[in-house]
Amino acid sequence: MKEAGRITGEALLYIRDYVRDGVSTYELDKLIRQFIEKNGARPSFLNYSGFPASACISINDEVIHGIPSKKRILRDGDIVKVDVGACYKGFHGDAARTIPVGKVSEEAARLIEVTRQSFFEGAAAARAGMRIGDIGSAIQKHAESNGFSVVRPYIGHGVGHELHEQPDVPNYGTPGHGVRLCNGMTIAIEPMINAGVKEVKDLPDGWTVKTADGKLSAHYENTVAILPDGPKILTLIDKNW
Ligand code: MG
């Protein structure tokens, strides 16, 4: 899990430098696939339930599961969510970042930062003896107290031999409720936070999820191991990102 996490986190760090005005999401996806394979792993998302690419790349009001395409060209002021999974020796890492393209609006920058921070609020509760609801409520509290909303139908999850395992890890909840966390569990904590309403809609392509009101959405995800000395974030390479 540590190796899978490292490769996943490094793939995101690698692609950050390629995110710029004029690049297509297809090109980013190709680079991510090459990076993962060069590191002896395989892209977890490729062909997962039929997903046709190695990364989910979602722009602006797209929340998650955007399909990379030669027709999707990044423009200055966009925010782009890159979600990557790498499978190494049968174990999966799963992580996502929201990356600004050039100069973005003040609100977009604040949404990205609040979403990132909400992850760390949640991850701090990823300790043996705590419960799933402790993670979700910490994320929700941080996002909502900053005037943003939490996506409900899409949530974090256990991760290990399979990309998606039990338990569900919602980004909302009640403290002290839900599955009890144990040492050795590995979970993907992944707040998806909207600037406007929490409602989302699924597009006819069968994958892409957008905000219902067309406002921006941000995503931040890491694979976290629950260990006796606290949460270890396996996909965090640059501590400030
Ligand atoms: Mg995930």
PDB file of C-alpha atoms and ligand atoms in Angstrom:
ATOM      1  CA  MET A   1       0.000   0.000   0.000  1.00  0.00           C
ATOM      2  CA  LYS A   2       2.899   2.304   0.774  1.00  0.00           C
ATOM      3  CA  GLU A   3       4.441   1.758  -2.679  1.00  0.00           C
ATOM      4  CA  ALA A   4       1.095   2.023  -4.466  1.00  0.00           C
ATOM      5  CA  GLY A   5       0.459   5.248  -2.565  1.00  0.00           C
ATOM      6  CA  ARG A   6       3.860   6.661  -3.397  1.00  0.00           C
ATOM      7  CA  ILE A   7       3.461   6.022  -7.135  1.00  0.00           C
ATOM      8  CA  THR A   8      -0.055   7.507  -7.105  1.00  0.00           C
ATOM      9  CA  GLY A   9       1.067  10.633  -5.247  1.00  0.00           C
ATOM     10  CA  GLU A  10       4.113  11.080  -7.469  1.00  0.00           C
ATOM     11  CA  ALA A  11       1.970  10.757 -10.605  1.00  0.00           C
ATOM     12  CA  LEU A  12      -0.096  13.727  -9.414  1.00  0.00           C
ATOM     13  CA  LEU A  13       2.978  15.760  -8.570  1.00  0.00           C
ATOM     14  CA  TYR A  14       4.406  14.906 -12.003  1.00  0.00           C
ATOM     15  CA  ILE A  15       1.290  15.984 -13.885  1.00  0.00           C
ATOM     16  CA  ARG A  16       0.976  19.289 -11.999  1.00  0.00           C
ATOM     17  CA  ASP A  17       3.745  20.781 -14.147  1.00  0.00           C
ATOM     18  CA  TYR A  18       1.886  19.911 -17.358  1.00  0.00           C
ATOM     19  CA  VAL A  19      -1.371  21.614 -16.388  1.00  0.00           C
ATOM     20  CA  ARG A  20      -1.450  24.796 -18.413  1.00  0.00           C
ATOM     21  CA  ASP A  21      -3.480  26.787 -20.960  1.00  0.00           C
ATOM     22  CA  GLY A  22      -3.820  24.878 -24.255  1.00  0.00           C
ATOM     23  CA  VAL A  23      -3.188  21.333 -23.051  1.00  0.00           C
ATOM     24  CA  SER A  24      -5.883  18.693 -23.623  1.00  0.00           C
ATOM     25  CA  THR A  25      -7.073  16.354 -20.911  1.00  0.00           C
ATOM     26  CA  TYR A  26      -6.187  13.508 -23.299  1.00  0.00           C
ATOM     27  CA  GLU A  27      -2.516  14.554 -23.212  1.00  0.00           C
ATOM     28  CA  LEU A  28      -2.530  14.689 -19.403  1.00  0.00           C
ATOM     29  CA  ASP A  29      -4.076  11.230 -19.233  1.00  0.00           C
ATOM     30  CA  LYS A  30      -1.459   9.793 -21.582  1.00  0.00           C
ATOM     31  CA  LEU A  31       1.374  11.229 -19.474  1.00  0.00           C
ATOM     32  CA  ILE A  32      -0.157   9.823 -16.288  1.00  0.00           C
ATOM     33  CA  ARG A  33      -0.456   6.354 -17.809  1.00  0.00           C
ATOM     34  CA  GLN A  34       3.178   6.442 -18.964  1.00  0.00           C
ATOM     35  CA  PHE A  35       4.347   7.605 -15.531  1.00  0.00           C
ATOM     36  CA  ILE A  36       2.470   4.867 -13.678  1.00  0.00           C
ATOM     37  CA  GLU A  37       3.659   2.119 -16.025  1.00  0.00           C
ATOM     38  CA  LYS A  38       7.260   3.364 -15.906  1.00  0.00           C
ATOM     39  CA  ASN A  39       7.059   2.915 -12.148  1.00  0.00           C
ATOM     40  CA  GLY A  40       6.094  -0.755 -12.461  1.00  0.00           C
ATOM     41  CA  ALA A  41       2.414  -0.253 -11.671  1.00  0.00           C
ATOM     42  CA  ARG A  42      -0.764  -0.182 -13.714  1.00  0.00           C
ATOM     43  CA  PRO A  43      -3.447   2.517 -13.816  1.00  0.00           C
ATOM     44  CA  SER A  44      -6.252   1.343 -11.498  1.00  0.00           C
ATOM     45  CA  PHE A  45      -8.939   3.300 -13.349  1.00  0.00           C
ATOM     46  CA  LEU A  46      -8.225   2.004 -16.866  1.00  0.00           C
ATOM     47  CA  ASN A  47     -11.137  -0.295 -17.815  1.00  0.00           C
ATOM     48  CA  TYR A  48     -12.549  -0.105 -14.276  1.00  0.00           C
ATOM     49  CA  SER A  49     -16.259  -0.781 -14.890  1.00  0.00           C
ATOM     50  CA  GLY A  50     -15.429   0.154 -18.476  1.00  0.00           C
ATOM     51  CA  PHE A  51     -13.815   3.536 -17.763  1.00  0.00           C
ATOM     52  CA  PRO A  52     -11.833   4.308 -20.924  1.00  0.00           C
ATOM     53  CA  ALA A  53      -8.812   6.170 -19.478  1.00  0.00           C
ATOM     54  CA  SER A  54      -6.122   6.085 -16.783  1.00  0.00           C
ATOM     55  CA  ALA A  55      -7.224   9.210 -14.908  1.00  0.00           C
ATOM     56  CA  CYS A  56     -10.488  11.010 -14.273  1.00  0.00           C
ATOM     57  CA  ILE A  57     -10.018  14.639 -15.337  1.00  0.00           C
ATOM     58  CA  SER A  58     -12.857  17.032 -14.537  1.00  0.00           C
ATOM     59  CA  ILE A  59     -12.975  20.765 -15.318  1.00  0.00           C
ATOM     60  CA  ASN A  60     -14.731  23.581 -13.394  1.00  0.00           C
ATOM     61  CA  ASP A  61     -18.364  22.529 -12.729  1.00  0.00           C
ATOM     62  CA  GLU A  62     -17.552  18.889 -13.401  1.00  0.00           C
ATOM     63  CA  VAL A  63     -17.322  17.267  -9.981  1.00  0.00           C
ATOM     64  CA  ILE A  64     -15.703  13.897 -10.746  1.00  0.00           C
ATOM     65  CA  HIS A  65     -15.277  11.129 -13.336  1.00  0.00           C
ATOM     66  CA  GLY A  66     -14.555  13.414 -16.308  1.00  0.00           C
ATOM     67  CA  ILE A  67     -13.358  11.423 -19.323  1.00  0.00           C
ATOM     68  CA  PRO A  68     -10.083  12.654 -20.846  1.00  0.00           C
ATOM     69  CA  SER A  69     -10.542  13.863 -24.417  1.00  0.00           C
ATOM     70  CA  LYS A  70      -8.599  15.537 -27.207  1.00  0.00           C
ATOM     71  CA  LYS A  71     -11.490  18.006 -27.422  1.00  0.00           C
ATOM     72  CA  ARG A  72     -11.196  19.172 -23.814  1.00  0.00           C
ATOM     73  CA  ILE A  73      -8.596  21.922 -23.794  1.00  0.00           C
ATOM     74  CA  LEU A  74      -7.627  23.637 -20.547  1.00  0.00           C
ATOM     75  CA  ARG A  75      -7.904  27.425 -20.471  1.00  0.00           C
ATOM     76  CA  ASP A  76      -6.469  30.061 -18.157  1.00  0.00           C
ATOM     77  CA  GLY A  77      -8.783  30.498 -15.189  1.00  0.00           C
ATOM     78  CA  ASP A  78     -10.060  26.895 -15.215  1.00  0.00           C
ATOM     79  CA  ILE A  79      -9.729  24.604 -12.245  1.00  0.00           C
ATOM     80  CA  VAL A  80      -9.021  20.988 -13.114  1.00  0.00           C
ATOM     81  CA  LYS A  81      -9.498  17.936 -10.930  1.00  0.00           C
ATOM     82  CA  VAL A  82      -7.111  15.082 -11.610  1.00  0.00           C
ATOM     83  CA  ASP A  83      -7.988  11.771  -9.925  1.00  0.00           C
ATOM     84  CA  VAL A  84      -5.456   8.947 -10.237  1.00  0.00           C
ATOM     85  CA  GLY A  85      -5.143   5.356  -9.072  1.00  0.00           C
ATOM     86  CA  ALA A  86      -2.116   3.070  -9.328  1.00  0.00           C
ATOM     87  CA  CYS A  87      -2.056  -0.656  -8.667  1.00  0.00           C
ATOM     88  CA  TYR A  88       1.285  -2.019  -7.483  1.00  0.00           C
ATOM     89  CA  LYS A  89       1.685  -5.740  -6.798  1.00  0.00           C
ATOM     90  CA  GLY A  90      -2.049  -6.114  -6.274  1.00  0.00           C
ATOM     91  CA  PHE A  91      -2.549  -3.072  -4.035  1.00  0.00           C
ATOM     92  CA  HIS A  92      -4.204   0.202  -5.020  1.00  0.00           C
ATOM     93  CA  GLY A  93      -3.447   3.826  -4.236  1.00  0.00           C
ATOM     94  CA  ASP A  94      -6.101   6.475  -4.939  1.00  0.00           C
ATOM     95  CA  ALA A  95      -5.650  10.253  -4.817  1.00  0.00           C
ATOM     96  CA  ALA A  96      -6.869  13.483  -6.403  1.00  0.00           C
ATOM     97  CA  ARG A  97      -5.941  17.151  -6.573  1.00  0.00           C
ATOM     98  CA  THR A  98      -7.624  20.273  -7.904  1.00  0.00           C
ATOM     99  CA  ILE A  99      -5.152  22.281  -9.940  1.00  0.00           C
ATOM    100  CA  PRO A 100      -5.611  25.918 -11.031  1.00  0.00           C
ATOM    101  CA  VAL A 101      -4.815  26.698 -14.675  1.00  0.00           C
ATOM    102  CA  GLY A 102      -2.906  29.968 -14.766  1.00  0.00           C
ATOM    103  CA  LYS A 103      -4.606  32.674 -12.739  1.00  0.00           C
ATOM    104  CA  VAL A 104      -7.972  31.694 -11.260  1.00  0.00           C
ATOM    105  CA  SER A 105     -10.659  33.733  -9.493  1.00  0.00           C
ATOM    106  CA  GLU A 106     -10.373  34.475  -5.803  1.00  0.00           C
ATOM    107  CA  GLU A 107     -13.401  32.285  -5.131  1.00  0.00           C
ATOM    108  CA  ALA A 108     -11.908  29.362  -7.072  1.00  0.00           C
ATOM    109  CA  ALA A 109      -8.659  29.627  -5.129  1.00  0.00           C
ATOM    110  CA  ARG A 110     -10.571  29.731  -1.845  1.00  0.00           C
ATOM    111  CA  LEU A 111     -12.680  26.705  -2.831  1.00  0.00           C
ATOM    112  CA  ILE A 112      -9.532  24.721  -3.648  1.00  0.00           C
ATOM    113  CA  GLU A 113      -7.912  25.628  -0.345  1.00  0.00           C
ATOM    114  CA  VAL A 114     -10.999  24.990   1.812  1.00  0.00           C
ATOM    115  CA  THR A 115     -11.462  21.585   0.121  1.00  0.00           C
ATOM    116  CA  ARG A 116      -7.822  20.674   0.771  1.00  0.00           C
ATOM    117  CA  GLN A 117      -8.082  21.812   4.373  1.00  0.00           C
ATOM    118  CA  SER A 118     -11.320  19.861   4.882  1.00  0.00           C
ATOM    119  CA  PHE A 119      -9.442  16.683   3.943  1.00  0.00           C
ATOM    120  CA  PHE A 120      -6.922  17.299   6.734  1.00  0.00           C
ATOM    121  CA  GLU A 121      -9.723  18.022   9.202  1.00  0.00           C
ATOM    122  CA  GLY A 122     -11.219  14.636   8.286  1.00  0.00           C
ATOM    123  CA  ALA A 123      -7.918  12.759   8.185  1.00  0.00           C
ATOM    124  CA  ALA A 124      -7.118  13.908  11.733  1.00  0.00           C
ATOM    125  CA  ALA A 125     -10.062  11.776  12.872  1.00  0.00           C
ATOM    126  CA  ALA A 126      -8.775   8.659  11.038  1.00  0.00           C
ATOM    127  CA  ARG A 127      -7.610   6.951  14.238  1.00  0.00           C
ATOM    128  CA  ALA A 128      -8.310   3.559  15.752  1.00  0.00           C
ATOM    129  CA  GLY A 129     -11.334   3.778  18.055  1.00  0.00           C
ATOM    130  CA  MET A 130     -12.853   6.731  16.204  1.00  0.00           C
ATOM    131  CA  ARG A 131     -15.784   6.223  13.820  1.00  0.00           C
ATOM    132  CA  ILE A 132     -16.503   6.954  10.174  1.00  0.00           C
ATOM    133  CA  GLY A 133     -18.909   9.716  11.222  1.00  0.00           C
ATOM    134  CA  ASP A 134     -16.073  11.531  12.982  1.00  0.00           C
ATOM    135  CA  ILE A 135     -14.249  11.872   9.656  1.00  0.00           C
ATOM    136  CA  GLY A 136     -17.323  12.961   7.704  1.00  0.00           C
ATOM    137  CA  SER A 137     -18.549  15.465  10.242  1.00  0.00           C
ATOM    138  CA  ALA A 138     -15.118  17.129  10.456  1.00  0.00           C
ATOM    139  CA  ILE A 139     -15.035  17.552   6.669  1.00  0.00           C
ATOM    140  CA  GLN A 140     -18.620  18.798   6.524  1.00  0.00           C
ATOM    141  CA  LYS A 141     -18.134  21.281   9.350  1.00  0.00           C
ATOM    142  CA  HIS A 142     -15.093  22.838   7.722  1.00  0.00           C
ATOM    143  CA  ALA A 143     -16.666  23.078   4.244  1.00  0.00           C
ATOM    144  CA  GLU A 144     -20.028  24.425   5.387  1.00  0.00           C
ATOM    145  CA  SER A 145     -18.607  26.908   7.877  1.00  0.00           C
ATOM    146  CA  ASN A 146     -16.744  28.396   4.916  1.00  0.00           C
ATOM    147  CA  GLY A 147     -19.958  28.781   2.919  1.00  0.00           C
ATOM    148  CA  PHE A 148     -19.532  25.779   0.630  1.00  0.00           C
ATOM    149  CA  SER A 149     -21.559  22.573   0.267  1.00  0.00           C
ATOM    150  CA  VAL A 150     -20.729  18.859   0.438  1.00  0.00           C
ATOM    151  CA  VAL A 151     -21.573  16.465  -2.410  1.00  0.00           C
ATOM    152  CA  ARG A 152     -23.662  13.564  -1.047  1.00  0.00           C
ATOM    153  CA  PRO A 153     -23.996  10.758  -3.647  1.00  0.00           C
ATOM    154  CA  TYR A 154     -20.239  10.319  -4.172  1.00  0.00           C
ATOM    155  CA  ILE A 155     -18.042   9.455  -1.210  1.00  0.00           C
ATOM    156  CA  GLY A 156     -14.736   8.039  -0.006  1.00  0.00           C
ATOM    157  CA  HIS A 157     -14.159   4.335   0.506  1.00  0.00           C
ATOM    158  CA  GLY A 158     -11.935   1.575   1.758  1.00  0.00           C
ATOM    159  CA  VAL A 159      -9.031   0.852  -0.594  1.00  0.00           C
ATOM    160  CA  GLY A 160      -6.620  -2.095  -0.734  1.00  0.00           C
ATOM    161  CA  HIS A 161      -6.709  -5.236  -2.865  1.00  0.00           C
ATOM    162  CA  GLU A 162      -9.665  -3.579  -4.597  1.00  0.00           C
ATOM    163  CA  LEU A 163      -9.927   0.047  -5.655  1.00  0.00           C
ATOM    164  CA  HIS A 164     -13.251   0.411  -3.868  1.00  0.00           C
ATOM    165  CA  GLU A 165     -13.830  -1.557  -0.673  1.00  0.00           C
ATOM    166  CA  GLN A 166     -15.840  -1.238   2.493  1.00  0.00           C
ATOM    167  CA  PRO A 167     -16.315   0.869   4.503  1.00  0.00           C
ATOM    168  CA  ASP A 168     -18.043   3.818   2.827  1.00  0.00           C
ATOM    169  CA  VAL A 169     -16.407   7.085   3.904  1.00  0.00           C
ATOM    170  CA  PRO A 170     -18.942   9.915   3.394  1.00  0.00           C
ATOM    171  CA  ASN A 171     -17.847  13.542   3.547  1.00  0.00           C
ATOM    172  CA  TYR A 172     -20.678  14.288   5.969  1.00  0.00           C
ATOM    173  CA  GLY A 173     -21.902  12.572   9.096  1.00  0.00           C
ATOM    174  CA  THR A 174     -22.509  12.578  12.812  1.00  0.00           C
ATOM    175  CA  PRO A 175     -19.660  12.361  15.331  1.00  0.00           C
ATOM    176  CA  GLY A 176     -19.547   9.028  17.162  1.00  0.00           C
ATOM    177  CA  HIS A 177     -21.626   7.253  14.504  1.00  0.00           C
ATOM    178  CA  GLY A 178     -20.799   4.666  11.849  1.00  0.00           C
ATOM    179  CA  VAL A 179     -18.179   1.962  11.451  1.00  0.00           C
ATOM    180  CA  ARG A 180     -15.464   1.919  14.094  1.00  0.00           C
ATOM    181  CA  LEU A 181     -11.954   2.480  12.712  1.00  0.00           C
ATOM    182  CA  CYS A 182      -9.208  -0.074  13.406  1.00  0.00           C
ATOM    183  CA  ASN A 183      -5.463  -0.162  13.009  1.00  0.00           C
ATOM    184  CA  GLY A 184      -4.386  -1.503   9.638  1.00  0.00           C
ATOM    185  CA  MET A 185      -7.390  -0.151   7.724  1.00  0.00           C
ATOM    186  CA  THR A 186      -6.609   1.808   4.567  1.00  0.00           C
ATOM    187  CA  ILE A 187      -9.226   4.271   3.348  1.00  0.00           C
ATOM    188  CA  ALA A 188      -9.566   6.922   0.654  1.00  0.00           C
ATOM    189  CA  ILE A 189     -10.782  10.182   2.160  1.00  0.00           C
ATOM    190  CA  GLU A 190     -11.966  12.435  -0.653  1.00  0.00           C
ATOM    191  CA  PRO A 191     -14.002  15.576  -0.021  1.00  0.00           C
ATOM    192  CA  MET A 192     -15.892  16.853  -3.085  1.00  0.00           C
ATOM    193  CA  ILE A 193     -16.942  20.393  -2.244  1.00  0.00           C
ATOM    194  CA  ASN A 194     -19.208  22.699  -4.279  1.00  0.00           C
ATOM    195  CA  ALA A 195     -19.169  26.487  -4.394  1.00  0.00           C
ATOM    196  CA  GLY A 196     -22.971  26.555  -4.791  1.00  0.00           C
ATOM    197  CA  VAL A 197     -25.636  23.936  -4.105  1.00  0.00           C
ATOM    198  CA  LYS A 198     -24.707  20.417  -3.026  1.00  0.00           C
ATOM    199  CA  GLU A 199     -26.835  18.769  -5.739  1.00  0.00           C
ATOM    200  CA  VAL A 200     -25.141  17.140  -8.714  1.00  0.00           C
ATOM    201  CA  LYS A 201     -26.292  15.638 -12.000  1.00  0.00           C
ATOM    202  CA  ASP A 202     -24.971  12.708 -14.009  1.00  0.00           C
ATOM    203  CA  LEU A 203     -24.212  13.362 -17.672  1.00  0.00           C
ATOM    204  CA  PRO A 204     -25.447  11.086 -20.485  1.00  0.00           C
ATOM    205  CA  ASP A 205     -21.869   9.851 -21.125  1.00  0.00           C
ATOM    206  CA  GLY A 206     -22.467   7.582 -18.124  1.00  0.00           C
ATOM    207  CA  TRP A 207     -19.495   8.923 -16.164  1.00  0.00           C
ATOM    208  CA  THR A 208     -19.183  12.683 -15.799  1.00  0.00           C
ATOM    209  CA  VAL A 209     -20.832  14.230 -12.744  1.00  0.00           C
ATOM    210  CA  LYS A 210     -21.536  17.991 -12.726  1.00  0.00           C
ATOM    211  CA  THR A 211     -22.843  20.475 -10.193  1.00  0.00           C
ATOM    212  CA  ALA A 212     -26.596  21.030 -10.624  1.00  0.00           C
ATOM    213  CA  ASP A 213     -26.220  24.825 -10.652  1.00  0.00           C
ATOM    214  CA  GLY A 214     -23.149  25.024 -12.915  1.00  0.00           C
ATOM    215  CA  LYS A 215     -20.944  26.477 -10.182  1.00  0.00           C
ATOM    216  CA  LEU A 216     -17.429  25.269  -9.416  1.00  0.00           C
ATOM    217  CA  SER A 217     -16.515  22.091  -7.575  1.00  0.00           C
ATOM    218  CA  ALA A 218     -13.217  20.995  -6.009  1.00  0.00           C
ATOM    219  CA  HIS A 219     -11.869  17.585  -5.032  1.00  0.00           C
ATOM    220  CA  TYR A 220      -8.985  16.527  -2.804  1.00  0.00           C
ATOM    221  CA  GLU A 221      -8.199  12.912  -2.024  1.00  0.00           C
ATOM    222  CA  ASN A 222      -5.555  10.777  -0.390  1.00  0.00           C
ATOM    223  CA  THR A 223      -5.172   7.143   0.604  1.00  0.00           C
ATOM    224  CA  VAL A 224      -4.762   7.027   4.383  1.00  0.00           C
ATOM    225  CA  ALA A 225      -3.491   4.153   6.540  1.00  0.00           C
ATOM    226  CA  ILE A 226      -4.777   3.967  10.120  1.00  0.00           C
ATOM    227  CA  LEU A 227      -1.772   3.040  12.251  1.00  0.00           C
ATOM    228  CA  PRO A 228      -1.101   2.802  16.001  1.00  0.00           C
ATOM    229  CA  ASP A 229       0.753   6.130  15.942  1.00  0.00           C
ATOM    230  CA  GLY A 230      -2.008   7.853  13.959  1.00  0.00           C
ATOM    231  CA  PRO A 231      -3.055   8.401  10.352  1.00  0.00           C
ATOM    232  CA  LYS A 232      -0.379   7.970   7.695  1.00  0.00           C
ATOM    233  CA  ILE A 233      -1.170   9.675   4.381  1.00  0.00           C
ATOM    234  CA  LEU A 234       0.315   7.332   1.791  1.00  0.00           C
ATOM    235  CA  THR A 235      -0.269   9.476  -1.309  1.00  0.00           C
ATOM    236  CA  LEU A 236       0.988  12.780   0.116  1.00  0.00           C
ATOM    237  CA  ILE A 237       4.394  13.502  -1.427  1.00  0.00           C
ATOM    238  CA  ASP A 238       4.598  17.296  -1.174  1.00  0.00           C
ATOM    239  CA  LYS A 239       3.318  18.055   2.326  1.00  0.00           C
ATOM    240  CA  ASN A 240       2.012  21.456   1.209  1.00  0.00           C
ATOM    241  CA  TRP A 241      -0.018  20.142  -1.717  1.00  0.00           C
TER     242      TRP A 241
HETATM  243 MG    MG B   1     -11.434   7.458  -4.564  1.00  0.00          MG
END
